[in-house]
JSON list of C-alpha atoms in Angstrom, two decimals:
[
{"chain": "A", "resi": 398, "resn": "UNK", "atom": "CA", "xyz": [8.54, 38.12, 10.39]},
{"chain": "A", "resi": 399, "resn": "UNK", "atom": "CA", "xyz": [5.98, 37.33, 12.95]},
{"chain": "A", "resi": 400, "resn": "UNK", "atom": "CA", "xyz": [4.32, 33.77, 12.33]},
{"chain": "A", "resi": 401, "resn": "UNK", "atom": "CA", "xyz": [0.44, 33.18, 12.40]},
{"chain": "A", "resi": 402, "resn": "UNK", "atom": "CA", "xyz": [-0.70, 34.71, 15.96]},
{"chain": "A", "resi": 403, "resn": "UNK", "atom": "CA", "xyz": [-3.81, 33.67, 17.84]},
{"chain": "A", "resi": 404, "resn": "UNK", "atom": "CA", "xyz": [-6.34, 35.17, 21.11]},
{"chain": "A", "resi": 405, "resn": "UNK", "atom": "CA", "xyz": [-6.95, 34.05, 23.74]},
{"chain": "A", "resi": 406, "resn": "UNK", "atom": "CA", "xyz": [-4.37, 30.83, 24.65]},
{"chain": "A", "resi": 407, "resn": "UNK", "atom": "CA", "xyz": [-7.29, 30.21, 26.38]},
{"chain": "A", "resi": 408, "resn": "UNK", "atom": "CA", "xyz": [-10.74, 30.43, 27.29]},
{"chain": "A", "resi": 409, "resn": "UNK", "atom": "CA", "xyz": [-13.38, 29.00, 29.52]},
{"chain": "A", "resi": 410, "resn": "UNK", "atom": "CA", "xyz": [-16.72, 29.36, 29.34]},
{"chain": "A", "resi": 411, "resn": "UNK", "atom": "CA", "xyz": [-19.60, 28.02, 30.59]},
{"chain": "A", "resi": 412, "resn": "UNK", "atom": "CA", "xyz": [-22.28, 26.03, 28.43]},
{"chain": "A", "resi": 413, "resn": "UNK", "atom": "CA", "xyz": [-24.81, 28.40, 26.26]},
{"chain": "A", "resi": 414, "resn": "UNK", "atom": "CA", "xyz": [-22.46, 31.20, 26.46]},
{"chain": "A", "resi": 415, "resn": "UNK", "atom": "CA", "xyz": [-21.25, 32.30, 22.70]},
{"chain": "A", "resi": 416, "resn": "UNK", "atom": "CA", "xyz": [-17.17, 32.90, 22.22]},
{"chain": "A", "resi": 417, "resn": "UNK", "atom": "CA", "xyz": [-15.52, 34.48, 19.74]},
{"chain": "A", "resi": 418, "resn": "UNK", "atom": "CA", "xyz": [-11.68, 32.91, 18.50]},
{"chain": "A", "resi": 419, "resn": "UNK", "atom": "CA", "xyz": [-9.40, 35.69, 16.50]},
{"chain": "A", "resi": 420, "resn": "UNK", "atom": "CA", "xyz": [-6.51, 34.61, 14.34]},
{"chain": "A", "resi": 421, "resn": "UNK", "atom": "CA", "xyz": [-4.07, 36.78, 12.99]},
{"chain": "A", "resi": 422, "resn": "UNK", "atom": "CA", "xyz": [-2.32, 35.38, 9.41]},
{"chain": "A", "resi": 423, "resn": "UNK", "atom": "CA", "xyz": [0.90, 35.43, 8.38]},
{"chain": "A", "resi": 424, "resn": "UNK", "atom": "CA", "xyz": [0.83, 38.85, 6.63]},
{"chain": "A", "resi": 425, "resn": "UNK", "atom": "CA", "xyz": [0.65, 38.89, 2.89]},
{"chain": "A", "resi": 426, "resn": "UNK", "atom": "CA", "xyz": [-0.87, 35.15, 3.09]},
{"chain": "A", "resi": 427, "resn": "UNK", "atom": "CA", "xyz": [-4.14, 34.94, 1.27]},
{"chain": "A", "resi": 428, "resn": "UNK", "atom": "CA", "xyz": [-5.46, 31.86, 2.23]},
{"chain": "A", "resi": 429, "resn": "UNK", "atom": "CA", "xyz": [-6.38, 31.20, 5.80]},
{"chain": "A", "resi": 430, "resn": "UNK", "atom": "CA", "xyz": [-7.66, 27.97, 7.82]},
{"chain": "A", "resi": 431, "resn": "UNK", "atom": "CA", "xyz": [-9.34, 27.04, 10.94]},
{"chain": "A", "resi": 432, "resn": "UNK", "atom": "CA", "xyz": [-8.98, 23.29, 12.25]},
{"chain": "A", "resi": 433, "resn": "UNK", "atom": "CA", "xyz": [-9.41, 21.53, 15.34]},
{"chain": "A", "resi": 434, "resn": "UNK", "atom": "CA", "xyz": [-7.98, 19.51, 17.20]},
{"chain": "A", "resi": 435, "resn": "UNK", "atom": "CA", "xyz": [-9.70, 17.04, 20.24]},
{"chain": "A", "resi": 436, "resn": "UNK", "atom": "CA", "xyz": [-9.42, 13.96, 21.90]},
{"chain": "A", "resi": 437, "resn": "UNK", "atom": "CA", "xyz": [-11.64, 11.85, 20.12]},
{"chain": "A", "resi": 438, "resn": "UNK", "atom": "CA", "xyz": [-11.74, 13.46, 16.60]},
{"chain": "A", "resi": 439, "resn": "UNK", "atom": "CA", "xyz": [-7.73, 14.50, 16.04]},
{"chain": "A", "resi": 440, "resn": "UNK", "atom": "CA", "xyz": [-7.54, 17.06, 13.69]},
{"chain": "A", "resi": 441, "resn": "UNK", "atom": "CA", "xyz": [-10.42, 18.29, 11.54]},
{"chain": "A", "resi": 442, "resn": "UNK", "atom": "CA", "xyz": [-10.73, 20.70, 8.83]},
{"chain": "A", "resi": 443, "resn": "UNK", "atom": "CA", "xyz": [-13.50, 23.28, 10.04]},
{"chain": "A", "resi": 444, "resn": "UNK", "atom": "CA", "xyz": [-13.54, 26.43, 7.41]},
{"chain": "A", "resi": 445, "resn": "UNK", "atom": "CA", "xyz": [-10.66, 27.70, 4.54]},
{"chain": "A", "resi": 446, "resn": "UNK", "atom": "CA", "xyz": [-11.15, 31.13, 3.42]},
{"chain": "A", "resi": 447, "resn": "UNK", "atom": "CA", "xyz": [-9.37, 32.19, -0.12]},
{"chain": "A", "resi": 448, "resn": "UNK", "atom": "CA", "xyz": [-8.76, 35.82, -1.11]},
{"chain": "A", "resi": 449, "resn": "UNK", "atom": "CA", "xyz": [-12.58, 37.16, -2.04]},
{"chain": "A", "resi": 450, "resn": "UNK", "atom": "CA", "xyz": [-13.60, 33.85, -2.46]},
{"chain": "A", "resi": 451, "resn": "UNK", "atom": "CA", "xyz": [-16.40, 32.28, -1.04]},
{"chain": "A", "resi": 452, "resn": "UNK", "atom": "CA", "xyz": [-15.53, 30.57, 1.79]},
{"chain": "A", "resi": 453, "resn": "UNK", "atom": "CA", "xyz": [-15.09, 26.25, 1.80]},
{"chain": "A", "resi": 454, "resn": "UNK", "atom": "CA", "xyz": [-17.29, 25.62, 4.71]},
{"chain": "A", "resi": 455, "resn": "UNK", "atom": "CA", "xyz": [-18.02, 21.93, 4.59]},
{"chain": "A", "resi": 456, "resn": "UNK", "atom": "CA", "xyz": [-16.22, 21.33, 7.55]},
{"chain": "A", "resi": 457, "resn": "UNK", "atom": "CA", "xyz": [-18.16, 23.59, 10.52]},
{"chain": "A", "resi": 458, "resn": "UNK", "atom": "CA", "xyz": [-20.04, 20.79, 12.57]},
{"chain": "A", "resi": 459, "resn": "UNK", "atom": "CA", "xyz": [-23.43, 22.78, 13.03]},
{"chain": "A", "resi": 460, "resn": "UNK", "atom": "CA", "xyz": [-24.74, 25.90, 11.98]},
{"chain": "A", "resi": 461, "resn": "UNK", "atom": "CA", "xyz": [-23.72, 26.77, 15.70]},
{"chain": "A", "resi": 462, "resn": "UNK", "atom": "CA", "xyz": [-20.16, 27.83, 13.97]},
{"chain": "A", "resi": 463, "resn": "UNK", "atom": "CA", "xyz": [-19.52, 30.42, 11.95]},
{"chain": "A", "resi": 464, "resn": "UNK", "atom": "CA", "xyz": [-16.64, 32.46, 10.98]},
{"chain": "A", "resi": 465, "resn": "UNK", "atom": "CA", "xyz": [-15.58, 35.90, 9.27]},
{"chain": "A", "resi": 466, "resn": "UNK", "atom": "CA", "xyz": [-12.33, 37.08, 7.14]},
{"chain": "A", "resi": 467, "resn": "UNK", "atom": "CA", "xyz": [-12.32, 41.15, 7.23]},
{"chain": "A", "resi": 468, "resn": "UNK", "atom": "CA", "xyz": [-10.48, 42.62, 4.81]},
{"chain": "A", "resi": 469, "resn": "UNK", "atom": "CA", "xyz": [-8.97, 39.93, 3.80]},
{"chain": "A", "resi": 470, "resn": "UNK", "atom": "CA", "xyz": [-6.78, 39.16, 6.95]},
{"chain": "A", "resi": 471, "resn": "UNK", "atom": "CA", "xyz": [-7.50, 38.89, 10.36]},
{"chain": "A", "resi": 472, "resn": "UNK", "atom": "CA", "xyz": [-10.33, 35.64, 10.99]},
{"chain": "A", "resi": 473, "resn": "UNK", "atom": "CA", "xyz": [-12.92, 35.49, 14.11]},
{"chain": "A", "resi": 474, "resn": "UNK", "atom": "CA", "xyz": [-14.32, 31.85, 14.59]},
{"chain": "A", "resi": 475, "resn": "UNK", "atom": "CA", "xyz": [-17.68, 31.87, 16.28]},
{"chain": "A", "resi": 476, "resn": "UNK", "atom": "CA", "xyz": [-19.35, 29.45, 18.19]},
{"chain": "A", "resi": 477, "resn": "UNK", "atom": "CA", "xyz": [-22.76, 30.31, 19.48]},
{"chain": "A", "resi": 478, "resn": "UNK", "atom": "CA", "xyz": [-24.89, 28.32, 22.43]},
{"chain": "A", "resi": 479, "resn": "UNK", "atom": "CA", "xyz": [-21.24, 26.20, 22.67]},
{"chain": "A", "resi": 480, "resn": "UNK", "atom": "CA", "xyz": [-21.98, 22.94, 23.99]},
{"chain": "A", "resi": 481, "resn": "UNK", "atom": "CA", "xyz": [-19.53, 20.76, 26.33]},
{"chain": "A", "resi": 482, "resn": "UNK", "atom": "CA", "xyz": [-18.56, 18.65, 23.31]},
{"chain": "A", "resi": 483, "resn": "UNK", "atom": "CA", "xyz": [-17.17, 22.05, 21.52]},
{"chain": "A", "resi": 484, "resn": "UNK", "atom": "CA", "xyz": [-14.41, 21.99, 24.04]},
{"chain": "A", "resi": 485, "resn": "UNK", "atom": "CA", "xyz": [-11.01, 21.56, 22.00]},
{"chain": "A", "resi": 486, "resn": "UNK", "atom": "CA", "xyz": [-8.14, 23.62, 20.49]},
{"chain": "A", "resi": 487, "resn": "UNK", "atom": "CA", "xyz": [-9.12, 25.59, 17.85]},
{"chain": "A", "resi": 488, "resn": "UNK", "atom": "CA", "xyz": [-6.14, 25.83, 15.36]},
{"chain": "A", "resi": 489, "resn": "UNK", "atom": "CA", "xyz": [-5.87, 28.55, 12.43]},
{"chain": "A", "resi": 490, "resn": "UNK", "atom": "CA", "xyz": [-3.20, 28.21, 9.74]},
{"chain": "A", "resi": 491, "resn": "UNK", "atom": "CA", "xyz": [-2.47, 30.41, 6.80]},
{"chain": "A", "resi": 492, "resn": "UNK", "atom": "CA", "xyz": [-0.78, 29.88, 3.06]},
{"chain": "A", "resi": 493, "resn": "UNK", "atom": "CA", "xyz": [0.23, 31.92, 0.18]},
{"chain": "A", "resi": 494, "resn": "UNK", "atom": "CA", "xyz": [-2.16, 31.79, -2.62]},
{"chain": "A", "resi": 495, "resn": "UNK", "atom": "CA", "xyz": [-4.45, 28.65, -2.23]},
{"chain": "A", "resi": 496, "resn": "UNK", "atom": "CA", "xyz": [-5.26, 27.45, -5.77]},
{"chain": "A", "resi": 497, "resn": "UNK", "atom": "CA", "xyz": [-2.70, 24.77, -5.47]},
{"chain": "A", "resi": 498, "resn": "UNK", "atom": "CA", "xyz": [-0.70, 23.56, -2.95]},
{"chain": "A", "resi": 499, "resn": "UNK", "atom": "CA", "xyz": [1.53, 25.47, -0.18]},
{"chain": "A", "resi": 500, "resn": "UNK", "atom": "CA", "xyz": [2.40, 25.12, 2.64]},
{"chain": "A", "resi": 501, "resn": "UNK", "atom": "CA", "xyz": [0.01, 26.05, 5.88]},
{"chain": "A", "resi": 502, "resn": "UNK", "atom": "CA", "xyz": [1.68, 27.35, 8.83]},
{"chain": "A", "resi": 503, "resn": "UNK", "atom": "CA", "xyz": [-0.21, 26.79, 11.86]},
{"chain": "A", "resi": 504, "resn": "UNK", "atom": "CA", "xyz": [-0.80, 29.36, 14.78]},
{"chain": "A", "resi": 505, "resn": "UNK", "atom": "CA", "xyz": [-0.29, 28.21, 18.17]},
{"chain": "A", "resi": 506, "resn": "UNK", "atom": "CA", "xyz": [-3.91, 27.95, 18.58]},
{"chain": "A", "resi": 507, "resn": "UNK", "atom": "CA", "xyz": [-7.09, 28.84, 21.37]},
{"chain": "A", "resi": 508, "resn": "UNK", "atom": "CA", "xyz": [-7.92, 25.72, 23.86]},
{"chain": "A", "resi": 509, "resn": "UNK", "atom": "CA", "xyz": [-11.65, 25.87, 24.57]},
{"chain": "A", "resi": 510, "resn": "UNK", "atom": "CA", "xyz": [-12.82, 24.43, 27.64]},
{"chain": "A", "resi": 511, "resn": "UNK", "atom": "CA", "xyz": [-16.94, 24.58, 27.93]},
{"chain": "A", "resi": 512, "resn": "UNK", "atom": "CA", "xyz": [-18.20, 24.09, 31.46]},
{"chain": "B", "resi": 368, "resn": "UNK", "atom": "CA", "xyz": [-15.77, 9.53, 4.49]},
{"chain": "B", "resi": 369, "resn": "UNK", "atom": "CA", "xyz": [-11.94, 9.51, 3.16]},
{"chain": "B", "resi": 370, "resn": "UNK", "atom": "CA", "xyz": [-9.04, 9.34, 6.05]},
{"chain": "B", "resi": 371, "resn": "UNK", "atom": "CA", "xyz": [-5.95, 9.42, 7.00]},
{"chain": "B", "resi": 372, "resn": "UNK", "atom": "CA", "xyz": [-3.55, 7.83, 9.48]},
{"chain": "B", "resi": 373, "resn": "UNK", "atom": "CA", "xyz": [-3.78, 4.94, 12.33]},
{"chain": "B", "resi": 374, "resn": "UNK", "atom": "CA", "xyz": [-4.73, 5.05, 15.67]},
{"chain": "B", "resi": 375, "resn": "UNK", "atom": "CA", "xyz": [-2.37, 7.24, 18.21]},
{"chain": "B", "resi": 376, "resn": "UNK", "atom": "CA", "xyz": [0.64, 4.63, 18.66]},
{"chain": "B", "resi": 377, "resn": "UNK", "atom": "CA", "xyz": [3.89, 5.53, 20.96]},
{"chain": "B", "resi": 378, "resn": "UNK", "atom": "CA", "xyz": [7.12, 4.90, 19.50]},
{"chain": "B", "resi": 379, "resn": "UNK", "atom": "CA", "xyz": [9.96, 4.89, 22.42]},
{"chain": "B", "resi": 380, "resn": "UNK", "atom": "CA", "xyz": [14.10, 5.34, 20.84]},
{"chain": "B", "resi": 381, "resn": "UNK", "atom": "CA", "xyz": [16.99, 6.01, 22.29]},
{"chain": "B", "resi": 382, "resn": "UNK", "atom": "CA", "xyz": [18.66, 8.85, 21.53]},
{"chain": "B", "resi": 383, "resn": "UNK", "atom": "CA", "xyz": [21.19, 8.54, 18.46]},
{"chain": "B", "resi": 384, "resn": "UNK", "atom": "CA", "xyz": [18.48, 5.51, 16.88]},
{"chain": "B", "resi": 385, "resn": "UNK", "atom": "CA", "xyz": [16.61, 5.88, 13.86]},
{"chain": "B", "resi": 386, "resn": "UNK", "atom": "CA", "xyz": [12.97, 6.36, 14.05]},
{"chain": "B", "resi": 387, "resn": "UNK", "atom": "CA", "xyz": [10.22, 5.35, 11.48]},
{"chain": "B", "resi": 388, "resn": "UNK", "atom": "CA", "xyz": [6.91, 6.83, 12.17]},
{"chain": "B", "resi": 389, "resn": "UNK", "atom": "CA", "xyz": [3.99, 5.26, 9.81]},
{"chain": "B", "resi": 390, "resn": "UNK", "atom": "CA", "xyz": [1.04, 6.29, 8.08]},
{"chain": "B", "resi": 391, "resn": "UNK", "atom": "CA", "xyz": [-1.81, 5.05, 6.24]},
{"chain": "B", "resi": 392, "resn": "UNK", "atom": "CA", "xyz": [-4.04, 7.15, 3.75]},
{"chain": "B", "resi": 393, "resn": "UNK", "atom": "CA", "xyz": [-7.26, 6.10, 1.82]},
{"chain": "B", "resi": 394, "resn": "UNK", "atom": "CA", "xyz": [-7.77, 9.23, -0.65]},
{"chain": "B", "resi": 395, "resn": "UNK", "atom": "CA", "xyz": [-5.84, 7.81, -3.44]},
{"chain": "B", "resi": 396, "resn": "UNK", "atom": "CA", "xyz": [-6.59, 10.99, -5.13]},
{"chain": "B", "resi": 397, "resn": "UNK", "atom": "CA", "xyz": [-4.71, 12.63, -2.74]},
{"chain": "B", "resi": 398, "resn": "UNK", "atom": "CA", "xyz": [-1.49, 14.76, -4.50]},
{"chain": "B", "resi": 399, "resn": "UNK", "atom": "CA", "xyz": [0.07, 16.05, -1.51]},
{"chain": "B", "resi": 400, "resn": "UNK", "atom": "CA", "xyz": [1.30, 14.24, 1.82]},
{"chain": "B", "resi": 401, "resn": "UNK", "atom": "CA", "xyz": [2.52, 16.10, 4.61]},
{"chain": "B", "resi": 402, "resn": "UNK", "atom": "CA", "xyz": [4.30, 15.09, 8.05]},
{"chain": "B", "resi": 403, "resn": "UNK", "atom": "CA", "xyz": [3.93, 17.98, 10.89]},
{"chain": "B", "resi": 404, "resn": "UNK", "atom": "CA", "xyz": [5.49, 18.02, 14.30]},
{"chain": "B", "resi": 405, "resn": "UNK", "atom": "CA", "xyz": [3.46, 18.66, 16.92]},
{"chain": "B", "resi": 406, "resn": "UNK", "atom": "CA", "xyz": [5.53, 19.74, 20.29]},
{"chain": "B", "resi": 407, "resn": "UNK", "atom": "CA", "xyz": [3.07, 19.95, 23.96]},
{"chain": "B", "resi": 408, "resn": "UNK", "atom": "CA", "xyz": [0.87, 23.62, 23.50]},
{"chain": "B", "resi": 409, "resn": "UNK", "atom": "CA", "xyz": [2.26, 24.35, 20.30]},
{"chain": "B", "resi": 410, "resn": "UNK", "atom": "CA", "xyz": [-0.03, 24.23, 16.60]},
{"chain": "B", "resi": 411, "resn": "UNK", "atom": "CA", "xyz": [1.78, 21.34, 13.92]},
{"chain": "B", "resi": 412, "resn": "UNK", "atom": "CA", "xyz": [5.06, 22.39, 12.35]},
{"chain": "B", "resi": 413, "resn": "UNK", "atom": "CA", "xyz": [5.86, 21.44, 9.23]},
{"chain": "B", "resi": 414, "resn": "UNK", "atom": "CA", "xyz": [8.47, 18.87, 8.52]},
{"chain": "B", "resi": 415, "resn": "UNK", "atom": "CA", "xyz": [8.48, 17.81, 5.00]},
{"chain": "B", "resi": 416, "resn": "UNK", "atom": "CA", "xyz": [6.51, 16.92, 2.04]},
{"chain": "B", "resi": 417, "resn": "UNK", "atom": "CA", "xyz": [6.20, 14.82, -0.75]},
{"chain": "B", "resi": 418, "resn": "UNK", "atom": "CA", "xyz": [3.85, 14.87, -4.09]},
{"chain": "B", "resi": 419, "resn": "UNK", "atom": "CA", "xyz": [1.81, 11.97, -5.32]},
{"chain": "B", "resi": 420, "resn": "UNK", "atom": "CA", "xyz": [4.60, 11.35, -8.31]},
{"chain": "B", "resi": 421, "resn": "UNK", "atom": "CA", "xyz": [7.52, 10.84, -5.92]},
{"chain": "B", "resi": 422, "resn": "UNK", "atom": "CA", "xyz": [8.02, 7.61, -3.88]},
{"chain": "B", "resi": 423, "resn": "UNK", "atom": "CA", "xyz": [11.08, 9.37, -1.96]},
{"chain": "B", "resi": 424, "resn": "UNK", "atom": "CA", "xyz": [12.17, 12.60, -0.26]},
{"chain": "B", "resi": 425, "resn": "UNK", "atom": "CA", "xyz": [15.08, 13.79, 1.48]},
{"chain": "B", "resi": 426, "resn": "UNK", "atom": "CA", "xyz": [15.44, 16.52, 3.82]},
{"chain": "B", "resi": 427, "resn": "UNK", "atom": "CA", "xyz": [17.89, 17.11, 7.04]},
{"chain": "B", "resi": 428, "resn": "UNK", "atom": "CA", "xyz": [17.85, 14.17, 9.36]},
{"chain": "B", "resi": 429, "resn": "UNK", "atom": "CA", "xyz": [14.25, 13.38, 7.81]},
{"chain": "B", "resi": 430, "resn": "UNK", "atom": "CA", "xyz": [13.15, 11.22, 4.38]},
{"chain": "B", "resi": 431, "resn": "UNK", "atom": "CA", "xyz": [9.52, 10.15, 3.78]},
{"chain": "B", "resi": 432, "resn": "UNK", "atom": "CA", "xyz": [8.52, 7.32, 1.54]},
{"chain": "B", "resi": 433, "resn": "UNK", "atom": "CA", "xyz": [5.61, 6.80, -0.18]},
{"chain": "B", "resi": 434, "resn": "UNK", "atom": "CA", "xyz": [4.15, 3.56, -0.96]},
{"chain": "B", "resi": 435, "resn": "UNK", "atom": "CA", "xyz": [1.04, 4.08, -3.27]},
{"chain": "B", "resi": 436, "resn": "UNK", "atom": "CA", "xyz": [0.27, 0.58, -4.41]},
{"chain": "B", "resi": 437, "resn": "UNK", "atom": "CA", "xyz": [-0.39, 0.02, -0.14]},
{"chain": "B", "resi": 438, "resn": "UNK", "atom": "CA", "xyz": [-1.15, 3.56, 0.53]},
{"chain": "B", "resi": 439, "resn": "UNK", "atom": "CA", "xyz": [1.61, 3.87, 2.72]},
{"chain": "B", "resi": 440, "resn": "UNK", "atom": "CA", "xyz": [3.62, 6.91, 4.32]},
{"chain": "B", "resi": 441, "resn": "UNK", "atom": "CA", "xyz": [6.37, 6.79, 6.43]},
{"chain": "B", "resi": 442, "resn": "UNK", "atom": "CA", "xyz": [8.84, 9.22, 7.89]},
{"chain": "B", "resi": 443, "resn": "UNK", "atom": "CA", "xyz": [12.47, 8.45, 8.75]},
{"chain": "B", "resi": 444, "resn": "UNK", "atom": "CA", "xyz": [14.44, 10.65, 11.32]},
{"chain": "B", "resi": 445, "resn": "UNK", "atom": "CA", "xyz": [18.00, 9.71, 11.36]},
{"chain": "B", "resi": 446, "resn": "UNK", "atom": "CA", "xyz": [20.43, 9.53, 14.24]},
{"chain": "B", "resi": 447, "resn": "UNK", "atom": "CA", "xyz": [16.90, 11.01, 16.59]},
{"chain": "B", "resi": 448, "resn": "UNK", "atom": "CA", "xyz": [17.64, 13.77, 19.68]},
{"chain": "B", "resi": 449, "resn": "UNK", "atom": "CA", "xyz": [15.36, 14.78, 22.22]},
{"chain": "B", "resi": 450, "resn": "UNK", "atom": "CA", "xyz": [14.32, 17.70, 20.58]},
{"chain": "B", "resi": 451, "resn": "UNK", "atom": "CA", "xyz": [12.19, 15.62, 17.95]},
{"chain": "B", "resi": 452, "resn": "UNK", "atom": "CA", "xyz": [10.41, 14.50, 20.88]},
{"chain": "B", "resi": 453, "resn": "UNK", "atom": "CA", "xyz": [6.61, 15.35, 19.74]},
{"chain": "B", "resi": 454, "resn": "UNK", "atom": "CA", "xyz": [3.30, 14.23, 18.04]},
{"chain": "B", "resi": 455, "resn": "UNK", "atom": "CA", "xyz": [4.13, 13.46, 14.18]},
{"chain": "B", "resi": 456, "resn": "UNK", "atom": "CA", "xyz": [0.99, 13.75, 11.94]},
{"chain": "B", "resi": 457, "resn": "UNK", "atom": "CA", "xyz": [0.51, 12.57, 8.55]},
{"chain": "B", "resi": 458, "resn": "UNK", "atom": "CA", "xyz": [-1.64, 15.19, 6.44]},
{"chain": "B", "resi": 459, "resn": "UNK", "atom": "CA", "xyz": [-2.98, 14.56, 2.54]},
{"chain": "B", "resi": 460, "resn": "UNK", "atom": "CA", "xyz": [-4.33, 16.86, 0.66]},
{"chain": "B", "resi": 461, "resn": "UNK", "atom": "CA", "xyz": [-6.28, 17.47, -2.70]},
{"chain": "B", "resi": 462, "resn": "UNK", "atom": "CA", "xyz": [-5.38, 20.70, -3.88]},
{"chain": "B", "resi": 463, "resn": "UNK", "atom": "CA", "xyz": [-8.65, 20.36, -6.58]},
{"chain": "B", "resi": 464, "resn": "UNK", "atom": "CA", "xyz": [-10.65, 19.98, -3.47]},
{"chain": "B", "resi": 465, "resn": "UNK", "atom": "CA", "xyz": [-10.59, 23.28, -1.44]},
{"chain": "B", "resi": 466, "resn": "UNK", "atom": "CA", "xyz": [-6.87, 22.43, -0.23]},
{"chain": "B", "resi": 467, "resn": "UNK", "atom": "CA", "xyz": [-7.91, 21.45, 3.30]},
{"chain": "B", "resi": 468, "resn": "UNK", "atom": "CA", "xyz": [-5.70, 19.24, 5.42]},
{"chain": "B", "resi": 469, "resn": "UNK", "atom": "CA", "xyz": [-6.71, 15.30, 6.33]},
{"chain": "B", "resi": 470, "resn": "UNK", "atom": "CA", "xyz": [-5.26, 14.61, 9.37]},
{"chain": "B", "resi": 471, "resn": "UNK", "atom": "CA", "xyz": [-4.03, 11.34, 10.50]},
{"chain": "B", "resi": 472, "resn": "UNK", "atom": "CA", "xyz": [-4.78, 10.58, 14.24]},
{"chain": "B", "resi": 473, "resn": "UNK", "atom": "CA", "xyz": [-0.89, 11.58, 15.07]},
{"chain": "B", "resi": 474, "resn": "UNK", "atom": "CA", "xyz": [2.40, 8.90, 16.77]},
{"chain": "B", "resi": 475, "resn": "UNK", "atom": "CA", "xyz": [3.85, 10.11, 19.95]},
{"chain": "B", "resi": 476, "resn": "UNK", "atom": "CA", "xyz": [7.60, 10.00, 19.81]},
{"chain": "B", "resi": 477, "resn": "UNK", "atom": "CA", "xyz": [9.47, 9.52, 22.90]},
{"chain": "B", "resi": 478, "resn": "UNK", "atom": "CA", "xyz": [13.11, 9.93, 22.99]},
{"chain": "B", "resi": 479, "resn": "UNK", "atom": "CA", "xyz": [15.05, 8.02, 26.19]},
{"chain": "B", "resi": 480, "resn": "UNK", "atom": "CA", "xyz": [18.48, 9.50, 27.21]}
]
């Protein structure tokens, strides 16, 4: 079956301007992910949404971020007023379950360049 | 705050060598490690795994050792081909805590002909 999709590759935008990151899970997977990935921070947890759960958000670096699970699959990742410093790949990975441990597979994920 | 991994090395084989890729974590409550594969424009793939309990695991061309008395990972590609040419990263993870992925800062793997 098709693996965890992600739109656009790619985006640039210019500084102030809000964007708006979709991922597309694994279908059937309940828990989804959003990490990224940049030069001088590697990989970093961001958000991890779990079935109707409230959402693990101890990861988004300013209230700047937010992001939405409809319906329990498809994910958008906001970033509002995005700053030079936001520019990165944004990676989203989904699981089965997410009480314990499984295994995340990642999307190919959205590089962010900010003017 | 707790983390994973050393600095972004580059580890150069020739083809057919063995490679060893390490790893350092800090979250000794950690009862997951990972190792991902990371190719150019691609998101990690997932090699292998191991759980806190086990100091070895086996998988095809791949093992990964854990050392929890130094907090040590490694992983061990046998007989290594230019296809495993790629970023490894190291992941823990605490499934009690939200099961989000720690990241290590990643090895570059270079394969010569």
């Amino acid at each position: 079956g098709a693996g965890v999709s992600q739109s656009p590759s790619n985006k640039v935008t210019e500084k102030g301007k809000d964007v708006e990151l979709r991922c597309d899970p694994i279908s059937g997977h309940t828990a989804l992910y959003w990490y990224r990935q940049s030069l001088g921070q590697g990989l970093e947890f961001l958000i991890y949404f779990q079935g109707n759960s409230a959402p693990d958000k101890s990861g988004l670096p300013s209230d700047r971020f937010s992001a939405e699970r409809t319906g329990g699959s498809v994910s958008t990742l906001t970033i509002q007023r995005t700053q030079q410093e936001d520019s990165a790949v944004y990676l989203c990975a989904s699981s089965l379950l997410g009480r314990s441990y499984n295994e995340q597979f990642f999307g190919p994920g959205t590089r962010l360049t900010v003017l | 705050g707790e983390s994973v991994g050393l600095h972004l090395p580059t580890l150069s084989v020739q083809e057919g060598d063995n490679s060893i890729i390490n790893c350092a974590y800090s979250n000794s409550a950690s009862d997951y490690f990972i190792w991902y594969k990371q190719e150019s424009g691609k998101g990690p793939q997932f090699i292998i795994d191991i759980r806190s309990n086990m100091d070895k695991r086996q998988g095809q061309r791949v093992t990964v050792l854990l050392n929890k008395t130094v907090k040590h990972l490694s992983l061990q590609i046998a007989a290594t081909q230019p296809g495993d040419s790629a970023v490894y990263f190291c992941a823990e993870i605490l499934t009690g805590g939200g099961n989000k992925l720690t990241f290590g800062t990643g090895t570059q793997l270079k394969v010569e002909l």
